[in-house]
């Protein structure tokens, strides 16, 4: 689902700016941000090469932090770190059924996701008493 409207493209740009200007909480957060940014880029029509280039430059800026190795000890090897970030972005393009989630955006950034049509629709939370089951007395 490609975002065609100006509002969606503006929301995607804002979402990417927010994503790429936060400090991830963990090493896994780096990959989650790269994946979510890849999904947003894919849904707004950005070519995979351009999205990979943008995310890789962000990851290099992150890697340049003086305390990077202390913050993210799992990413000590530069080649493995680059591979994981690149894989996260490119897998977002390969998984065509996946959609960017406003919940994962808010979990990663602590901010509400900008309104846009490319966000996945949130499922209603399931309760123990699902439809068709008698209510507990």
mmCIF file with all atom_site columns, C-alpha atoms in Angstrom:
data_model
loop_
_atom_site.group_PDB
_atom_site.id
_atom_site.type_symbol
_atom_site.label_atom_id
_atom_site.label_alt_id
_atom_site.label_comp_id
_atom_site.label_asym_id
_atom_site.label_entity_id
_atom_site.label_seq_id
_atom_site.pdbx_PDB_ins_code
_atom_site.Cartn_x
_atom_site.Cartn_y
_atom_site.Cartn_z
_atom_site.occupancy
_atom_site.B_iso_or_equiv
_atom_site.pdbx_formal_charge
_atom_site.auth_seq_id
_atom_site.auth_comp_id
_atom_site.auth_asym_id
_atom_site.auth_atom_id
_atom_site.pdbx_PDB_model_num
ATOM 1   C CA . UNK A 1 1   ? 0.000   0.000   0.000  1.00 0.00 ? 1   UNK A CA 1
ATOM 2   C CA . UNK A 1 2   ? 1.793   3.092   -1.195 1.00 0.00 ? 2   UNK A CA 1
ATOM 3   C CA . UNK A 1 3   ? 1.098   6.399   0.450  1.00 0.00 ? 3   UNK A CA 1
ATOM 4   C CA . UNK A 1 4   ? 0.069   8.779   -2.311 1.00 0.00 ? 4   UNK A CA 1
ATOM 5   C CA . UNK A 1 5   ? -1.234  11.809  -0.502 1.00 0.00 ? 5   UNK A CA 1
ATOM 6   C CA . UNK A 1 6   ? 0.858   14.775  0.536  1.00 0.00 ? 6   UNK A CA 1
ATOM 7   C CA . UNK A 1 7   ? -0.283  14.321  4.123  1.00 0.00 ? 7   UNK A CA 1
ATOM 8   C CA . UNK A 1 8   ? 1.021   10.736  4.199  1.00 0.00 ? 8   UNK A CA 1
ATOM 9   C CA . UNK A 1 9   ? 4.375   11.733  2.756  1.00 0.00 ? 9   UNK A CA 1
ATOM 10  C CA . UNK A 1 10  ? 4.678   14.557  5.272  1.00 0.00 ? 10  UNK A CA 1
ATOM 11  C CA . UNK A 1 11  ? 3.718   12.206  8.120  1.00 0.00 ? 11  UNK A CA 1
ATOM 12  C CA . UNK A 1 12  ? 6.278   9.660   6.893  1.00 0.00 ? 12  UNK A CA 1
ATOM 13  C CA . UNK A 1 13  ? 8.987   12.320  6.810  1.00 0.00 ? 13  UNK A CA 1
ATOM 14  C CA . UNK A 1 14  ? 8.097   13.413  10.360 1.00 0.00 ? 14  UNK A CA 1
ATOM 15  C CA . UNK A 1 15  ? 8.026   9.813   11.589 1.00 0.00 ? 15  UNK A CA 1
ATOM 16  C CA . UNK A 1 16  ? 11.441  9.098   10.048 1.00 0.00 ? 16  UNK A CA 1
ATOM 17  C CA . UNK A 1 17  ? 12.916  12.276  11.544 1.00 0.00 ? 17  UNK A CA 1
ATOM 18  C CA . UNK A 1 18  ? 11.676  11.272  14.984 1.00 0.00 ? 18  UNK A CA 1
ATOM 19  C CA . UNK A 1 19  ? 12.894  7.677   14.594 1.00 0.00 ? 19  UNK A CA 1
ATOM 20  C CA . UNK A 1 20  ? 16.337  8.638   13.374 1.00 0.00 ? 20  UNK A CA 1
ATOM 21  C CA . UNK A 1 21  ? 16.894  11.269  16.070 1.00 0.00 ? 21  UNK A CA 1
ATOM 22  C CA . UNK A 1 22  ? 16.389  9.096   19.137 1.00 0.00 ? 22  UNK A CA 1
ATOM 23  C CA . UNK A 1 23  ? 18.949  7.067   21.035 1.00 0.00 ? 23  UNK A CA 1
ATOM 24  C CA . UNK A 1 24  ? 17.889  3.402   21.018 1.00 0.00 ? 24  UNK A CA 1
ATOM 25  C CA . UNK A 1 25  ? 17.461  1.825   24.440 1.00 0.00 ? 25  UNK A CA 1
ATOM 26  C CA . UNK A 1 26  ? 19.207  -1.417  23.468 1.00 0.00 ? 26  UNK A CA 1
ATOM 27  C CA . UNK A 1 27  ? 21.001  -3.177  20.650 1.00 0.00 ? 27  UNK A CA 1
ATOM 28  C CA . UNK A 1 28  ? 17.716  -4.735  19.614 1.00 0.00 ? 28  UNK A CA 1
ATOM 29  C CA . UNK A 1 29  ? 16.244  -1.233  19.475 1.00 0.00 ? 29  UNK A CA 1
ATOM 30  C CA . UNK A 1 30  ? 18.718  -0.356  16.718 1.00 0.00 ? 30  UNK A CA 1
ATOM 31  C CA . UNK A 1 31  ? 17.393  -3.188  14.577 1.00 0.00 ? 31  UNK A CA 1
ATOM 32  C CA . UNK A 1 32  ? 13.769  -2.373  15.429 1.00 0.00 ? 32  UNK A CA 1
ATOM 33  C CA . UNK A 1 33  ? 14.257  1.249   14.372 1.00 0.00 ? 33  UNK A CA 1
ATOM 34  C CA . UNK A 1 34  ? 15.936  0.186   11.131 1.00 0.00 ? 34  UNK A CA 1
ATOM 35  C CA . UNK A 1 35  ? 13.101  -2.268  10.384 1.00 0.00 ? 35  UNK A CA 1
ATOM 36  C CA . UNK A 1 36  ? 10.333  0.220   11.159 1.00 0.00 ? 36  UNK A CA 1
ATOM 37  C CA . UNK A 1 37  ? 12.058  2.914   9.104  1.00 0.00 ? 37  UNK A CA 1
ATOM 38  C CA . UNK A 1 38  ? 12.331  0.407   6.250  1.00 0.00 ? 38  UNK A CA 1
ATOM 39  C CA . UNK A 1 39  ? 8.603   -0.334  6.454  1.00 0.00 ? 39  UNK A CA 1
ATOM 40  C CA . UNK A 1 40  ? 7.743   3.364   6.396  1.00 0.00 ? 40  UNK A CA 1
ATOM 41  C CA . UNK A 1 41  ? 10.079  3.981   3.450  1.00 0.00 ? 41  UNK A CA 1
ATOM 42  C CA . UNK A 1 42  ? 8.637   1.013   1.550  1.00 0.00 ? 42  UNK A CA 1
ATOM 43  C CA . UNK A 1 43  ? 5.047   2.151   2.082  1.00 0.00 ? 43  UNK A CA 1
ATOM 44  C CA . UNK A 1 44  ? 5.828   5.686   0.911  1.00 0.00 ? 44  UNK A CA 1
ATOM 45  C CA . UNK A 1 45  ? 7.518   4.524   -2.286 1.00 0.00 ? 45  UNK A CA 1
ATOM 46  C CA . UNK A 1 46  ? 11.172  5.120   -1.425 1.00 0.00 ? 46  UNK A CA 1
ATOM 47  C CA . UNK A 1 47  ? 13.478  2.757   -3.393 1.00 0.00 ? 47  UNK A CA 1
ATOM 48  C CA . UNK A 1 48  ? 15.204  0.110   -1.267 1.00 0.00 ? 48  UNK A CA 1
ATOM 49  C CA . UNK A 1 49  ? 18.681  1.393   -2.187 1.00 0.00 ? 49  UNK A CA 1
ATOM 50  C CA . UNK A 1 50  ? 17.874  4.911   -1.023 1.00 0.00 ? 50  UNK A CA 1
ATOM 51  C CA . UNK A 1 51  ? 16.271  3.690   2.216  1.00 0.00 ? 51  UNK A CA 1
ATOM 52  C CA . UNK A 1 52  ? 19.250  1.425   2.935  1.00 0.00 ? 52  UNK A CA 1
ATOM 53  C CA . UNK A 1 53  ? 21.630  4.313   2.332  1.00 0.00 ? 53  UNK A CA 1
ATOM 54  C CA . UNK A 1 54  ? 19.730  6.626   4.709  1.00 0.00 ? 54  UNK A CA 1
ATOM 55  C CA . UNK A 1 55  ? 19.498  4.026   7.477  1.00 0.00 ? 55  UNK A CA 1
ATOM 56  C CA . UNK A 1 56  ? 23.144  3.015   7.091  1.00 0.00 ? 56  UNK A CA 1
ATOM 57  C CA . UNK A 1 57  ? 24.265  6.642   7.411  1.00 0.00 ? 57  UNK A CA 1
ATOM 58  C CA . UNK A 1 58  ? 22.121  6.926   10.569 1.00 0.00 ? 58  UNK A CA 1
ATOM 59  C CA . UNK A 1 59  ? 23.704  3.764   11.958 1.00 0.00 ? 59  UNK A CA 1
ATOM 60  C CA . UNK A 1 60  ? 27.196  5.115   11.256 1.00 0.00 ? 60  UNK A CA 1
ATOM 61  C CA . UNK A 1 61  ? 26.336  8.342   13.120 1.00 0.00 ? 61  UNK A CA 1
ATOM 62  C CA . UNK A 1 62  ? 25.121  6.201   16.001 1.00 0.00 ? 62  UNK A CA 1
ATOM 63  C CA . UNK A 1 63  ? 28.268  4.090   15.854 1.00 0.00 ? 63  UNK A CA 1
ATOM 64  C CA . UNK A 1 64  ? 30.381  7.262   16.124 1.00 0.00 ? 64  UNK A CA 1
ATOM 65  C CA . UNK A 1 65  ? 29.167  7.861   19.691 1.00 0.00 ? 65  UNK A CA 1
ATOM 66  C CA . UNK A 1 66  ? 32.089  7.690   22.099 1.00 0.00 ? 66  UNK A CA 1
ATOM 67  C CA . UNK A 1 67  ? 30.273  5.311   24.450 1.00 0.00 ? 67  UNK A CA 1
ATOM 68  C CA . UNK A 1 68  ? 28.702  3.126   21.733 1.00 0.00 ? 68  UNK A CA 1
ATOM 69  C CA . UNK A 1 69  ? 30.438  -0.067  22.899 1.00 0.00 ? 69  UNK A CA 1
ATOM 70  C CA . UNK A 1 70  ? 29.256  0.438   26.468 1.00 0.00 ? 70  UNK A CA 1
ATOM 71  C CA . UNK A 1 71  ? 25.673  1.223   25.399 1.00 0.00 ? 71  UNK A CA 1
ATOM 72  C CA . UNK A 1 72  ? 25.410  -1.636  22.908 1.00 0.00 ? 72  UNK A CA 1
ATOM 73  C CA . UNK A 1 73  ? 27.902  -4.386  23.827 1.00 0.00 ? 73  UNK A CA 1
ATOM 74  C CA . UNK A 1 74  ? 26.302  -6.857  21.393 1.00 0.00 ? 74  UNK A CA 1
ATOM 75  C CA . UNK A 1 75  ? 27.425  -4.682  18.468 1.00 0.00 ? 75  UNK A CA 1
ATOM 76  C CA . UNK A 1 76  ? 31.157  -4.571  19.127 1.00 0.00 ? 76  UNK A CA 1
ATOM 77  C CA . UNK A 1 77  ? 32.082  -6.063  15.734 1.00 0.00 ? 77  UNK A CA 1
ATOM 78  C CA . UNK A 1 78  ? 31.612  -3.413  13.067 1.00 0.00 ? 78  UNK A CA 1
ATOM 79  C CA . UNK A 1 79  ? 30.975  -5.825  10.197 1.00 0.00 ? 79  UNK A CA 1
ATOM 80  C CA . UNK A 1 80  ? 28.298  -7.731  12.130 1.00 0.00 ? 80  UNK A CA 1
ATOM 81  C CA . UNK A 1 81  ? 26.665  -4.460  13.220 1.00 0.00 ? 81  UNK A CA 1
ATOM 82  C CA . UNK A 1 82  ? 26.482  -3.204  9.637  1.00 0.00 ? 82  UNK A CA 1
ATOM 83  C CA . UNK A 1 83  ? 25.096  -6.534  8.460  1.00 0.00 ? 83  UNK A CA 1
ATOM 84  C CA . UNK A 1 84  ? 22.325  -6.541  11.088 1.00 0.00 ? 84  UNK A CA 1
ATOM 85  C CA . UNK A 1 85  ? 21.226  -2.981  10.281 1.00 0.00 ? 85  UNK A CA 1
ATOM 86  C CA . UNK A 1 86  ? 21.262  -3.597  6.513  1.00 0.00 ? 86  UNK A CA 1
ATOM 87  C CA . UNK A 1 87  ? 19.368  -6.868  6.973  1.00 0.00 ? 87  UNK A CA 1
ATOM 88  C CA . UNK A 1 88  ? 16.696  -5.147  9.083  1.00 0.00 ? 88  UNK A CA 1
ATOM 89  C CA . UNK A 1 89  ? 16.023  -2.526  6.410  1.00 0.00 ? 89  UNK A CA 1
ATOM 90  C CA . UNK A 1 90  ? 16.021  -4.954  3.505  1.00 0.00 ? 90  UNK A CA 1
ATOM 91  C CA . UNK A 1 91  ? 13.815  -7.481  5.285  1.00 0.00 ? 91  UNK A CA 1
ATOM 92  C CA . UNK A 1 92  ? 11.187  -4.754  5.659  1.00 0.00 ? 92  UNK A CA 1
ATOM 93  C CA . UNK A 1 93  ? 11.058  -4.554  1.864  1.00 0.00 ? 93  UNK A CA 1
ATOM 94  C CA . UNK A 1 94  ? 10.911  -8.340  1.476  1.00 0.00 ? 94  UNK A CA 1
ATOM 95  C CA . UNK A 1 95  ? 8.041   -8.848  3.912  1.00 0.00 ? 95  UNK A CA 1
ATOM 96  C CA . UNK A 1 96  ? 5.283   -7.360  1.813  1.00 0.00 ? 96  UNK A CA 1
ATOM 97  C CA . UNK A 1 97  ? 2.491   -8.254  4.259  1.00 0.00 ? 97  UNK A CA 1
ATOM 98  C CA . UNK A 1 98  ? 4.116   -6.378  7.165  1.00 0.00 ? 98  UNK A CA 1
ATOM 99  C CA . UNK A 1 99  ? 2.910   -2.864  7.932  1.00 0.00 ? 99  UNK A CA 1
ATOM 100 C CA . UNK A 1 100 ? 4.417   -0.216  10.179 1.00 0.00 ? 100 UNK A CA 1
ATOM 101 C CA . UNK A 1 101 ? 2.783   -0.275  13.584 1.00 0.00 ? 101 UNK A CA 1
ATOM 102 C CA . UNK A 1 102 ? 1.925   2.891   15.518 1.00 0.00 ? 102 UNK A CA 1
ATOM 103 C CA . UNK A 1 103 ? 2.354   0.885   18.721 1.00 0.00 ? 103 UNK A CA 1
ATOM 104 C CA . UNK A 1 104 ? 5.949   -0.086  17.910 1.00 0.00 ? 104 UNK A CA 1
ATOM 105 C CA . UNK A 1 105 ? 6.617   3.533   16.926 1.00 0.00 ? 105 UNK A CA 1
ATOM 106 C CA . UNK A 1 106 ? 5.417   4.800   20.279 1.00 0.00 ? 106 UNK A CA 1
ATOM 107 C CA . UNK A 1 107 ? 7.299   2.016   22.119 1.00 0.00 ? 107 UNK A CA 1
ATOM 108 C CA . UNK A 1 108 ? 10.548  2.991   20.390 1.00 0.00 ? 108 UNK A CA 1
ATOM 109 C CA . UNK A 1 109 ? 10.196  6.771   20.555 1.00 0.00 ? 109 UNK A CA 1
ATOM 110 C CA . UNK A 1 110 ? 7.890   7.460   23.488 1.00 0.00 ? 110 UNK A CA 1
ATOM 111 C CA . UNK A 1 111 ? 5.822   9.698   21.214 1.00 0.00 ? 111 UNK A CA 1
ATOM 112 C CA . UNK A 1 112 ? 2.528   9.227   19.457 1.00 0.00 ? 112 UNK A CA 1
ATOM 113 C CA . UNK A 1 113 ? 2.757   8.215   15.796 1.00 0.00 ? 113 UNK A CA 1
ATOM 114 C CA . UNK A 1 114 ? 1.882   10.923  13.257 1.00 0.00 ? 114 UNK A CA 1
ATOM 115 C CA . UNK A 1 115 ? -1.529  10.354  11.660 1.00 0.00 ? 115 UNK A CA 1
ATOM 116 C CA . UNK A 1 116 ? -1.188  8.595   8.295  1.00 0.00 ? 116 UNK A CA 1
ATOM 117 C CA . UNK A 1 117 ? -2.907  5.894   6.267  1.00 0.00 ? 117 UNK A CA 1
ATOM 118 C CA . UNK A 1 118 ? 0.160   3.635   6.056  1.00 0.00 ? 118 UNK A CA 1
ATOM 119 C CA . UNK A 1 119 ? 0.026   2.616   9.739  1.00 0.00 ? 119 UNK A CA 1
ATOM 120 C CA . UNK A 1 120 ? -1.323  -0.854  10.475 1.00 0.00 ? 120 UNK A CA 1
ATOM 121 C CA . UNK A 1 121 ? -4.787  -0.975  11.957 1.00 0.00 ? 121 UNK A CA 1
ATOM 122 C CA . UNK A 1 122 ? -4.607  -2.002  15.603 1.00 0.00 ? 122 UNK A CA 1
ATOM 123 C CA . UNK A 1 123 ? -6.433  -5.186  16.498 1.00 0.00 ? 123 UNK A CA 1
ATOM 124 C CA . UNK A 1 124 ? -8.964  -5.007  19.308 1.00 0.00 ? 124 UNK A CA 1
ATOM 125 C CA . UNK A 1 125 ? -7.463  -6.566  22.403 1.00 0.00 ? 125 UNK A CA 1
ATOM 126 C CA . UNK A 1 126 ? -8.735  -10.045 23.108 1.00 0.00 ? 126 UNK A CA 1
ATOM 127 C CA . UNK A 1 127 ? -10.177 -10.749 26.503 1.00 0.00 ? 127 UNK A CA 1
ATOM 128 C CA . UNK A 1 128 ? -10.414 -14.090 28.261 1.00 0.00 ? 128 UNK A CA 1
ATOM 129 C CA . UNK A 1 129 ? -14.112 -14.141 27.517 1.00 0.00 ? 129 UNK A CA 1
ATOM 130 C CA . UNK A 1 130 ? -13.952 -14.022 23.752 1.00 0.00 ? 130 UNK A CA 1
ATOM 131 C CA . UNK A 1 131 ? -16.985 -13.926 21.490 1.00 0.00 ? 131 UNK A CA 1
ATOM 132 C CA . UNK A 1 132 ? -19.101 -17.041 21.720 1.00 0.00 ? 132 UNK A CA 1
ATOM 133 C CA . UNK A 1 133 ? -17.963 -17.915 25.236 1.00 0.00 ? 133 UNK A CA 1
ATOM 134 C CA . UNK A 1 134 ? -20.257 -17.538 28.191 1.00 0.00 ? 134 UNK A CA 1
ATOM 135 C CA . UNK A 1 135 ? -19.334 -14.817 30.641 1.00 0.00 ? 135 UNK A CA 1
ATOM 136 C CA . UNK A 1 136 ? -17.718 -15.992 33.872 1.00 0.00 ? 136 UNK A CA 1
ATOM 137 C CA . UNK A 1 137 ? -20.059 -15.747 36.846 1.00 0.00 ? 137 UNK A CA 1
#
